[in-house]
Amino acid sequence: MRLRIINPNTTASMTDKIGAAALAVARPGTEIIAVNPASGPVSIESHFDEAIAAVGVCDEVRAGEATGTDAYVIACFGDPGLYAARELTRAPVIGIAEAAFHMASLIATRFSVVTTLGRTGIVAERLLHEYGMANRCRRVRAAEIPVLALERNPQAAFELIVEEALRARREDGIGAIVLGCGGMADLTDQIAQAVGLPVVEGVTAAVALAESLVTLKLQTSKHGDLDFPPAKPFSGDFARYSR
Ligand code: 2AL
């Protein structure tokens, strides 16, 4: 099967890292195509960044539809454009926050999230409520590292994430940690070793869930709100969406 892993930001080094993490857990017959939009923010750390990145995600789904794709992963922890992407395809589309919350809830009664910045933590809290997972999460914590610091200085970032995860282990009464950024995908095993708790990372969780849905022949429902968007003209920069 062919999975298209969309890093919604435009930082190619992060896309490579996400692709490698996906490939490391993929089944032998799974092809991983890791991409990022040509235009958009270099990192996603605000509602504005998410709004712009969502357009890039939709463009990448359209490109995936043109070349044949069995499932998509949106590899940013705000799951930008998730519902719009689902409207554009019958293939399953999995957001990494959604995947990580669900996977963590299968191995622990309660988990905490360790994300990058306090403000993106607020986005994660909103998603927990939206997905009906808030009662499984004890706390969303932030290591207060900008997303691109994960690229520039991974060792320093690793230490801050482990410090926060150890505080979560001591104070939150949890059974697992969820990592709250696509850019943390390469650190999972090291963090799990340092913290001594199961660590759920969204890219790898989403790949495993996407493979399961494809195996079960479960596709995005076209009954109701996830049906293809109504055809209509789009003007200006978005004329490419006219149908
Ligand atoms: C993210 C992410 O996963 N990628 C990105 O650019 N911003 N979200 C986050 N919570 O740090």
PDB file of C-alpha atoms and ligand atoms in Angstrom:
ATOM      1  CA  MET A   1       0.000   0.000   0.000  1.00  0.00           C
ATOM      2  CA  ARG A   2       1.043   3.585  -0.568  1.00  0.00           C
ATOM      3  CA  LEU A   3       0.925   6.110   2.312  1.00  0.00           C
ATOM      4  CA  ARG A   4       1.411   9.832   1.728  1.00  0.00           C
ATOM      5  CA  ILE A   5       2.842  11.450   4.848  1.00  0.00           C
ATOM      6  CA  ILE A   6       2.261  15.195   4.653  1.00  0.00           C
ATOM      7  CA  ASN A   7       4.455  17.431   6.795  1.00  0.00           C
ATOM      8  CA  PRO A   8       2.315  20.588   6.722  1.00  0.00           C
ATOM      9  CA  ASN A   9       5.291  22.915   7.267  1.00  0.00           C
ATOM     10  CA  THR A  10       7.850  23.624   4.530  1.00  0.00           C
ATOM     11  CA  THR A  11      11.025  22.553   6.371  1.00  0.00           C
ATOM     12  CA  ALA A  12      12.467  19.738   4.231  1.00  0.00           C
ATOM     13  CA  SER A  13      14.825  18.439   6.963  1.00  0.00           C
ATOM     14  CA  MET A  14      11.774  17.847   9.180  1.00  0.00           C
ATOM     15  CA  THR A  15       9.980  16.093   6.313  1.00  0.00           C
ATOM     16  CA  ASP A  16      12.991  13.767   5.895  1.00  0.00           C
ATOM     17  CA  LYS A  17      12.988  12.980   9.623  1.00  0.00           C
ATOM     18  CA  ILE A  18       9.235  12.287   9.597  1.00  0.00           C
ATOM     19  CA  GLY A  19       9.619  10.060   6.511  1.00  0.00           C
ATOM     20  CA  ALA A  20      12.412   8.053   8.167  1.00  0.00           C
ATOM     21  CA  ALA A  21      10.348   7.542  11.344  1.00  0.00           C
ATOM     22  CA  ALA A  22       7.367   6.405   9.242  1.00  0.00           C
ATOM     23  CA  LEU A  23       9.508   4.001   7.215  1.00  0.00           C
ATOM     24  CA  ALA A  24      11.033   2.517  10.378  1.00  0.00           C
ATOM     25  CA  VAL A  25       7.629   1.217  11.544  1.00  0.00           C
ATOM     26  CA  ALA A  26       5.924   0.592   8.191  1.00  0.00           C
ATOM     27  CA  ARG A  27       5.056  -2.955   7.126  1.00  0.00           C
ATOM     28  CA  PRO A  28       7.327  -4.514   4.466  1.00  0.00           C
ATOM     29  CA  GLY A  29       4.828  -3.919   1.631  1.00  0.00           C
ATOM     30  CA  THR A  30       4.120  -0.282   2.553  1.00  0.00           C
ATOM     31  CA  GLU A  31       5.510   2.534   0.421  1.00  0.00           C
ATOM     32  CA  ILE A  32       6.081   5.788   2.335  1.00  0.00           C
ATOM     33  CA  ILE A  33       5.943   9.029   0.369  1.00  0.00           C
ATOM     34  CA  ALA A  34       6.901  11.920   2.659  1.00  0.00           C
ATOM     35  CA  VAL A  35       6.139  15.375   1.280  1.00  0.00           C
ATOM     36  CA  ASN A  36       5.677  18.977   2.331  1.00  0.00           C
ATOM     37  CA  PRO A  37       3.858  21.825   0.593  1.00  0.00           C
ATOM     38  CA  ALA A  38       5.905  24.137  -1.649  1.00  0.00           C
ATOM     39  CA  SER A  39       4.417  27.220   0.042  1.00  0.00           C
ATOM     40  CA  GLY A  40       3.581  28.007   3.630  1.00  0.00           C
ATOM     41  CA  PRO A  41       5.133  28.505   7.063  1.00  0.00           C
ATOM     42  CA  VAL A  42       8.500  26.887   7.919  1.00  0.00           C
ATOM     43  CA  SER A  43       6.979  25.779  11.237  1.00  0.00           C
ATOM     44  CA  ILE A  44       3.483  25.737  12.681  1.00  0.00           C
ATOM     45  CA  GLU A  45       3.126  27.439  16.056  1.00  0.00           C
ATOM     46  CA  SER A  46      -0.051  29.554  15.833  1.00  0.00           C
ATOM     47  CA  HIS A  47      -3.628  29.489  14.562  1.00  0.00           C
ATOM     48  CA  PHE A  48      -2.501  31.695  11.660  1.00  0.00           C
ATOM     49  CA  ASP A  49       0.285  29.259  10.720  1.00  0.00           C
ATOM     50  CA  GLU A  50      -2.282  26.446  10.846  1.00  0.00           C
ATOM     51  CA  ALA A  51      -4.758  28.270   8.593  1.00  0.00           C
ATOM     52  CA  ILE A  52      -2.113  28.829   5.888  1.00  0.00           C
ATOM     53  CA  ALA A  53      -0.652  25.320   6.274  1.00  0.00           C
ATOM     54  CA  ALA A  54      -4.123  23.768   5.843  1.00  0.00           C
ATOM     55  CA  VAL A  55      -4.193  25.011   2.230  1.00  0.00           C
ATOM     56  CA  GLY A  56      -0.837  23.296   1.603  1.00  0.00           C
ATOM     57  CA  VAL A  57      -2.218  20.088   3.136  1.00  0.00           C
ATOM     58  CA  CYS A  58      -5.200  20.213   0.739  1.00  0.00           C
ATOM     59  CA  ASP A  59      -2.855  20.746  -2.235  1.00  0.00           C
ATOM     60  CA  GLU A  60      -0.809  17.713  -1.142  1.00  0.00           C
ATOM     61  CA  VAL A  61      -3.951  15.568  -0.883  1.00  0.00           C
ATOM     62  CA  ARG A  62      -4.951  16.654  -4.391  1.00  0.00           C
ATOM     63  CA  ALA A  63      -1.479  15.689  -5.638  1.00  0.00           C
ATOM     64  CA  GLY A  64      -1.793  12.348  -3.841  1.00  0.00           C
ATOM     65  CA  GLU A  65      -5.160  11.708  -5.477  1.00  0.00           C
ATOM     66  CA  ALA A  66      -3.629  12.326  -8.914  1.00  0.00           C
ATOM     67  CA  THR A  67      -0.890   9.725  -8.348  1.00  0.00           C
ATOM     68  CA  GLY A  68      -2.794   7.109  -6.308  1.00  0.00           C
ATOM     69  CA  THR A  69      -2.707   6.967  -2.500  1.00  0.00           C
ATOM     70  CA  ASP A  70      -4.179   4.424  -0.071  1.00  0.00           C
ATOM     71  CA  ALA A  71      -4.049   6.641   3.045  1.00  0.00           C
ATOM     72  CA  TYR A  72      -2.757  10.032   4.201  1.00  0.00           C
ATOM     73  CA  VAL A  73      -1.104  11.178   7.420  1.00  0.00           C
ATOM     74  CA  ILE A  74      -1.093  14.852   8.462  1.00  0.00           C
ATOM     75  CA  ALA A  75       2.185  15.082  10.368  1.00  0.00           C
ATOM     76  CA  CYS A  76       1.709  18.182  12.509  1.00  0.00           C
ATOM     77  CA  PHE A  77       0.320  18.000  16.034  1.00  0.00           C
ATOM     78  CA  GLY A  78      -2.405  20.606  15.398  1.00  0.00           C
ATOM     79  CA  ASP A  79      -3.834  18.283  12.703  1.00  0.00           C
ATOM     80  CA  PRO A  80      -4.250  21.305  10.364  1.00  0.00           C
ATOM     81  CA  GLY A  81      -6.792  20.858   7.595  1.00  0.00           C
ATOM     82  CA  LEU A  82      -7.837  17.392   8.808  1.00  0.00           C
ATOM     83  CA  TYR A  83     -11.545  17.634   7.992  1.00  0.00           C
ATOM     84  CA  ALA A  84     -10.956  19.514   4.722  1.00  0.00           C
ATOM     85  CA  ALA A  85      -8.470  16.836   3.655  1.00  0.00           C
ATOM     86  CA  ARG A  86     -11.029  14.137   4.442  1.00  0.00           C
ATOM     87  CA  GLU A  87     -13.526  15.848   2.156  1.00  0.00           C
ATOM     88  CA  LEU A  88     -11.078  15.644  -0.764  1.00  0.00           C
ATOM     89  CA  THR A  89     -10.551  11.865  -0.796  1.00  0.00           C
ATOM     90  CA  ARG A  90     -12.094   8.505  -0.024  1.00  0.00           C
ATOM     91  CA  ALA A  91      -8.774   7.319   1.421  1.00  0.00           C
ATOM     92  CA  PRO A  92      -8.391   7.464   5.222  1.00  0.00           C
ATOM     93  CA  VAL A  93      -6.728  10.649   6.500  1.00  0.00           C
ATOM     94  CA  ILE A  94      -5.173  10.472   9.983  1.00  0.00           C
ATOM     95  CA  GLY A  95      -3.887  13.401  12.033  1.00  0.00           C
ATOM     96  CA  ILE A  96      -0.916  12.687  14.286  1.00  0.00           C
ATOM     97  CA  ALA A  97      -2.497  14.223  17.394  1.00  0.00           C
ATOM     98  CA  GLU A  98      -5.653  12.205  16.856  1.00  0.00           C
ATOM     99  CA  ALA A  99      -3.611   9.035  16.261  1.00  0.00           C
ATOM    100  CA  ALA A 100      -1.392   9.549  19.308  1.00  0.00           C
ATOM    101  CA  PHE A 101      -4.319  10.258  21.676  1.00  0.00           C
ATOM    102  CA  HIS A 102      -6.160   7.139  20.561  1.00  0.00           C
ATOM    103  CA  MET A 103      -3.080   4.894  20.623  1.00  0.00           C
ATOM    104  CA  ALA A 104      -2.090   6.151  24.104  1.00  0.00           C
ATOM    105  CA  SER A 105      -5.619   5.501  25.402  1.00  0.00           C
ATOM    106  CA  LEU A 106      -5.229   1.826  24.416  1.00  0.00           C
ATOM    107  CA  ILE A 107      -2.168   1.279  26.607  1.00  0.00           C
ATOM    108  CA  ALA A 108      -2.771   3.652  29.524  1.00  0.00           C
ATOM    109  CA  THR A 109      -5.843   4.900  31.374  1.00  0.00           C
ATOM    110  CA  ARG A 110      -4.324   8.379  31.603  1.00  0.00           C
ATOM    111  CA  PHE A 111      -1.567  10.105  29.681  1.00  0.00           C
ATOM    112  CA  SER A 112       0.089  13.518  29.521  1.00  0.00           C
ATOM    113  CA  VAL A 113       1.234  15.343  26.401  1.00  0.00           C
ATOM    114  CA  VAL A 114       4.644  17.026  26.108  1.00  0.00           C
ATOM    115  CA  THR A 115       4.585  19.533  23.264  1.00  0.00           C
ATOM    116  CA  THR A 116       6.769  22.376  22.045  1.00  0.00           C
ATOM    117  CA  LEU A 117       5.231  25.693  23.168  1.00  0.00           C
ATOM    118  CA  GLY A 118       2.530  26.643  25.667  1.00  0.00           C
ATOM    119  CA  ARG A 119       0.437  28.189  22.908  1.00  0.00           C
ATOM    120  CA  THR A 120       0.466  25.025  20.802  1.00  0.00           C
ATOM    121  CA  GLY A 121      -0.405  23.133  23.982  1.00  0.00           C
ATOM    122  CA  ILE A 122      -3.653  25.101  24.051  1.00  0.00           C
ATOM    123  CA  VAL A 123      -4.353  23.813  20.524  1.00  0.00           C
ATOM    124  CA  ALA A 124      -3.731  20.244  21.746  1.00  0.00           C
ATOM    125  CA  GLU A 125      -6.206  20.818  24.595  1.00  0.00           C
ATOM    126  CA  ARG A 126      -8.827  21.978  22.111  1.00  0.00           C
ATOM    127  CA  LEU A 127      -8.238  18.863  19.977  1.00  0.00           C
ATOM    128  CA  LEU A 128      -8.543  16.575  23.022  1.00  0.00           C
ATOM    129  CA  HIS A 129     -12.032  18.011  23.607  1.00  0.00           C
ATOM    130  CA  GLU A 130     -12.935  17.908  19.917  1.00  0.00           C
ATOM    131  CA  TYR A 131     -11.935  14.219  19.680  1.00  0.00           C
ATOM    132  CA  GLY A 132     -13.659  13.257  22.950  1.00  0.00           C
ATOM    133  CA  MET A 133     -10.314  12.308  24.531  1.00  0.00           C
ATOM    134  CA  ALA A 134     -10.014  15.015  27.206  1.00  0.00           C
ATOM    135  CA  ASN A 135     -10.889  12.675  30.083  1.00  0.00           C
ATOM    136  CA  ARG A 136      -7.924  10.439  29.187  1.00  0.00           C
ATOM    137  CA  CYS A 137      -5.369  13.262  29.315  1.00  0.00           C
ATOM    138  CA  ARG A 138      -4.158  14.524  32.694  1.00  0.00           C
ATOM    139  CA  ARG A 139      -2.130  17.459  31.470  1.00  0.00           C
ATOM    140  CA  VAL A 140      -0.732  19.084  28.357  1.00  0.00           C
ATOM    141  CA  ARG A 141       2.793  20.244  29.115  1.00  0.00           C
ATOM    142  CA  ALA A 142       5.171  22.375  27.061  1.00  0.00           C
ATOM    143  CA  ALA A 143       8.967  22.080  26.961  1.00  0.00           C
ATOM    144  CA  GLU A 144       8.940  25.694  25.640  1.00  0.00           C
ATOM    145  CA  ILE A 145      11.066  24.931  22.591  1.00  0.00           C
ATOM    146  CA  PRO A 146      10.266  26.507  19.206  1.00  0.00           C
ATOM    147  CA  VAL A 147       9.599  23.863  16.547  1.00  0.00           C
ATOM    148  CA  LEU A 148      12.734  24.676  14.529  1.00  0.00           C
ATOM    149  CA  ALA A 149      14.926  24.329  17.642  1.00  0.00           C
ATOM    150  CA  LEU A 150      14.245  20.600  17.234  1.00  0.00           C
ATOM    151  CA  GLU A 151      16.137  20.845  13.915  1.00  0.00           C
ATOM    152  CA  ARG A 152      18.865  23.247  15.039  1.00  0.00           C
ATOM    153  CA  ASN A 153      19.778  21.715  18.387  1.00  0.00           C
ATOM    154  CA  PRO A 154      18.219  18.275  18.867  1.00  0.00           C
ATOM    155  CA  GLN A 155      20.340  17.422  21.932  1.00  0.00           C
ATOM    156  CA  ALA A 156      19.243  20.511  23.885  1.00  0.00           C
ATOM    157  CA  ALA A 157      15.637  19.897  22.803  1.00  0.00           C
ATOM    158  CA  PHE A 158      15.872  16.269  23.887  1.00  0.00           C
ATOM    159  CA  GLU A 159      17.024  17.302  27.364  1.00  0.00           C
ATOM    160  CA  LEU A 160      14.157  19.804  27.803  1.00  0.00           C
ATOM    161  CA  ILE A 161      11.568  17.266  26.627  1.00  0.00           C
ATOM    162  CA  VAL A 162      12.912  14.592  28.996  1.00  0.00           C
ATOM    163  CA  GLU A 163      12.890  17.071  31.926  1.00  0.00           C
ATOM    164  CA  GLU A 164       9.229  17.888  31.269  1.00  0.00           C
ATOM    165  CA  ALA A 165       8.291  14.226  30.718  1.00  0.00           C
ATOM    166  CA  LEU A 166       9.951  13.272  34.015  1.00  0.00           C
ATOM    167  CA  ARG A 167       7.945  16.016  35.779  1.00  0.00           C
ATOM    168  CA  ALA A 168       4.816  14.525  34.172  1.00  0.00           C
ATOM    169  CA  ARG A 169       5.781  11.067  35.441  1.00  0.00           C
ATOM    170  CA  ARG A 170       6.325  12.399  38.997  1.00  0.00           C
ATOM    171  CA  GLU A 171       3.321  14.732  39.237  1.00  0.00           C
ATOM    172  CA  ASP A 172       0.539  13.648  36.862  1.00  0.00           C
ATOM    173  CA  GLY A 173      -0.267  10.061  37.894  1.00  0.00           C
ATOM    174  CA  ILE A 174      -0.062   8.849  34.302  1.00  0.00           C
ATOM    175  CA  GLY A 175       0.787   5.632  32.476  1.00  0.00           C
ATOM    176  CA  ALA A 176       2.136   7.075  29.211  1.00  0.00           C
ATOM    177  CA  ILE A 177       3.556  10.172  27.547  1.00  0.00           C
ATOM    178  CA  VAL A 178       2.389  11.527  24.183  1.00  0.00           C
ATOM    179  CA  LEU A 179       4.957  13.541  22.215  1.00  0.00           C
ATOM    180  CA  GLY A 180       3.320  16.677  20.829  1.00  0.00           C
ATOM    181  CA  CYS A 181       5.201  17.576  17.640  1.00  0.00           C
ATOM    182  CA  GLY A 182       6.004  15.878  14.319  1.00  0.00           C
ATOM    183  CA  GLY A 183       9.579  17.126  14.714  1.00  0.00           C
ATOM    184  CA  MET A 184      10.055  14.869  17.756  1.00  0.00           C
ATOM    185  CA  ALA A 185       9.584  11.691  15.687  1.00  0.00           C
ATOM    186  CA  ASP A 186      13.284  10.749  15.770  1.00  0.00           C
ATOM    187  CA  LEU A 187      13.552  11.090  19.565  1.00  0.00           C
ATOM    188  CA  THR A 188      10.863   8.608  20.645  1.00  0.00           C
ATOM    189  CA  ASP A 189      13.006   5.623  21.679  1.00  0.00           C
ATOM    190  CA  GLN A 190      15.597   7.771  23.450  1.00  0.00           C
ATOM    191  CA  ILE A 191      12.876   9.627  25.377  1.00  0.00           C
ATOM    192  CA  ALA A 192      11.125   6.379  26.334  1.00  0.00           C
ATOM    193  CA  GLN A 193      14.413   5.013  27.688  1.00  0.00           C
ATOM    194  CA  ALA A 194      15.167   8.162  29.671  1.00  0.00           C
ATOM    195  CA  VAL A 195      11.644   8.475  31.110  1.00  0.00           C
ATOM    196  CA  GLY A 196      10.831   4.828  31.791  1.00  0.00           C
ATOM    197  CA  LEU A 197       7.216   5.092  30.570  1.00  0.00           C
ATOM    198  CA  PRO A 198       5.648   4.112  27.232  1.00  0.00           C
ATOM    199  CA  VAL A 199       6.045   7.058  24.829  1.00  0.00           C
ATOM    200  CA  VAL A 200       3.515   7.426  22.009  1.00  0.00           C
ATOM    201  CA  GLU A 201       4.649   9.431  18.996  1.00  0.00           C
ATOM    202  CA  GLY A 202       2.054  10.593  16.475  1.00  0.00           C
ATOM    203  CA  VAL A 203       3.746   9.909  13.124  1.00  0.00           C
ATOM    204  CA  THR A 204       4.427   6.272  13.932  1.00  0.00           C
ATOM    205  CA  ALA A 205       1.006   5.846  15.590  1.00  0.00           C
ATOM    206  CA  ALA A 206      -0.681   7.325  12.512  1.00  0.00           C
ATOM    207  CA  VAL A 207       1.237   5.047  10.115  1.00  0.00           C
ATOM    208  CA  ALA A 208       0.151   1.965  12.085  1.00  0.00           C
ATOM    209  CA  LEU A 209      -3.484   3.150  12.193  1.00  0.00           C
ATOM    210  CA  ALA A 210      -3.482   4.064   8.487  1.00  0.00           C
ATOM    211  CA  GLU A 211      -2.162   0.600   7.592  1.00  0.00           C
ATOM    212  CA  SER A 212      -4.853  -1.005   9.761  1.00  0.00           C
ATOM    213  CA  LEU A 213      -7.657   0.989   8.113  1.00  0.00           C
ATOM    214  CA  VAL A 214      -6.384   0.102   4.622  1.00  0.00           C
ATOM    215  CA  THR A 215      -6.132  -3.589   5.588  1.00  0.00           C
ATOM    216  CA  LEU A 216      -9.727  -3.464   6.889  1.00  0.00           C
ATOM    217  CA  LYS A 217     -10.832  -1.684   3.675  1.00  0.00           C
ATOM    218  CA  LEU A 218     -12.256   1.156   5.776  1.00  0.00           C
ATOM    219  CA  GLN A 219     -12.422   4.439   3.885  1.00  0.00           C
ATOM    220  CA  THR A 220     -13.525   7.972   4.766  1.00  0.00           C
ATOM    221  CA  SER A 221     -17.328   8.067   4.879  1.00  0.00           C
ATOM    222  CA  LYS A 222     -18.941  10.061   2.106  1.00  0.00           C
ATOM    223  CA  HIS A 223     -22.227  10.159   3.971  1.00  0.00           C
ATOM    224  CA  GLY A 224     -22.689  13.580   5.524  1.00  0.00           C
ATOM    225  CA  ASP A 225     -20.123  16.293   6.181  1.00  0.00           C
ATOM    226  CA  LEU A 226     -17.090  14.435   4.793  1.00  0.00           C
ATOM    227  CA  ASP A 227     -18.602  14.101   1.319  1.00  0.00           C
ATOM    228  CA  PHE A 228     -16.646  15.803  -1.493  1.00  0.00           C
ATOM    229  CA  PRO A 229     -17.066  19.611  -1.295  1.00  0.00           C
ATOM    230  CA  PRO A 230     -19.731  21.085  -3.607  1.00  0.00           C
ATOM    231  CA  ALA A 231     -18.334  22.117  -7.011  1.00  0.00           C
ATOM    232  CA  LYS A 232     -18.174  25.894  -7.437  1.00  0.00           C
ATOM    233  CA  PRO A 233     -15.951  28.616  -8.880  1.00  0.00           C
ATOM    234  CA  PHE A 234     -13.042  29.878  -6.762  1.00  0.00           C
ATOM    235  CA  SER A 235     -11.525  33.249  -7.570  1.00  0.00           C
ATOM    236  CA  GLY A 236      -8.040  34.796  -7.507  1.00  0.00           C
ATOM    237  CA  ASP A 237      -5.188  32.763  -5.992  1.00  0.00           C
ATOM    238  CA  PHE A 238      -7.592  29.881  -5.346  1.00  0.00           C
ATOM    239  CA  ALA A 239      -8.909  29.560  -8.922  1.00  0.00           C
ATOM    240  CA  ARG A 240      -7.158  26.170  -9.062  1.00  0.00           C
ATOM    241  CA  TYR A 241      -9.934  24.821  -6.841  1.00  0.00           C
ATOM    242  CA  SER A 242     -12.711  25.752  -9.324  1.00  0.00           C
ATOM    243  CA  ARG A 243     -14.822  22.814 -10.486  1.00  0.00           C
TER     244      ARG A 243
HETATM  245  C1  2AL B   1       3.922  21.416  15.140  1.00  0.00           C
HETATM  246  C2  2AL B   1       4.304  20.245  14.448  1.00  0.00           C
HETATM  247  O1  2AL B   1       4.033  19.093  14.763  1.00  0.00           O
HETATM  248  N1  2AL B   1       4.993  20.666  13.369  1.00  0.00           N
HETATM  249  C3  2AL B   1       5.028  22.018  13.386  1.00  0.00           C
HETATM  250  O2  2AL B   1       5.570  22.721  12.533  1.00  0.00           O
HETATM  251  N2  2AL B   1       4.361  22.452  14.493  1.00  0.00           N
HETATM  252  N3  2AL B   1       3.134  21.414  16.268  1.00  0.00           N
HETATM  253  C4  2AL B   1       3.580  21.589  17.543  1.00  0.00           C
HETATM  254  N4  2AL B   1       2.686  21.407  18.536  1.00  0.00           N
HETATM  255  O3  2AL B   1       4.727  21.900  17.765  1.00  0.00           O
END
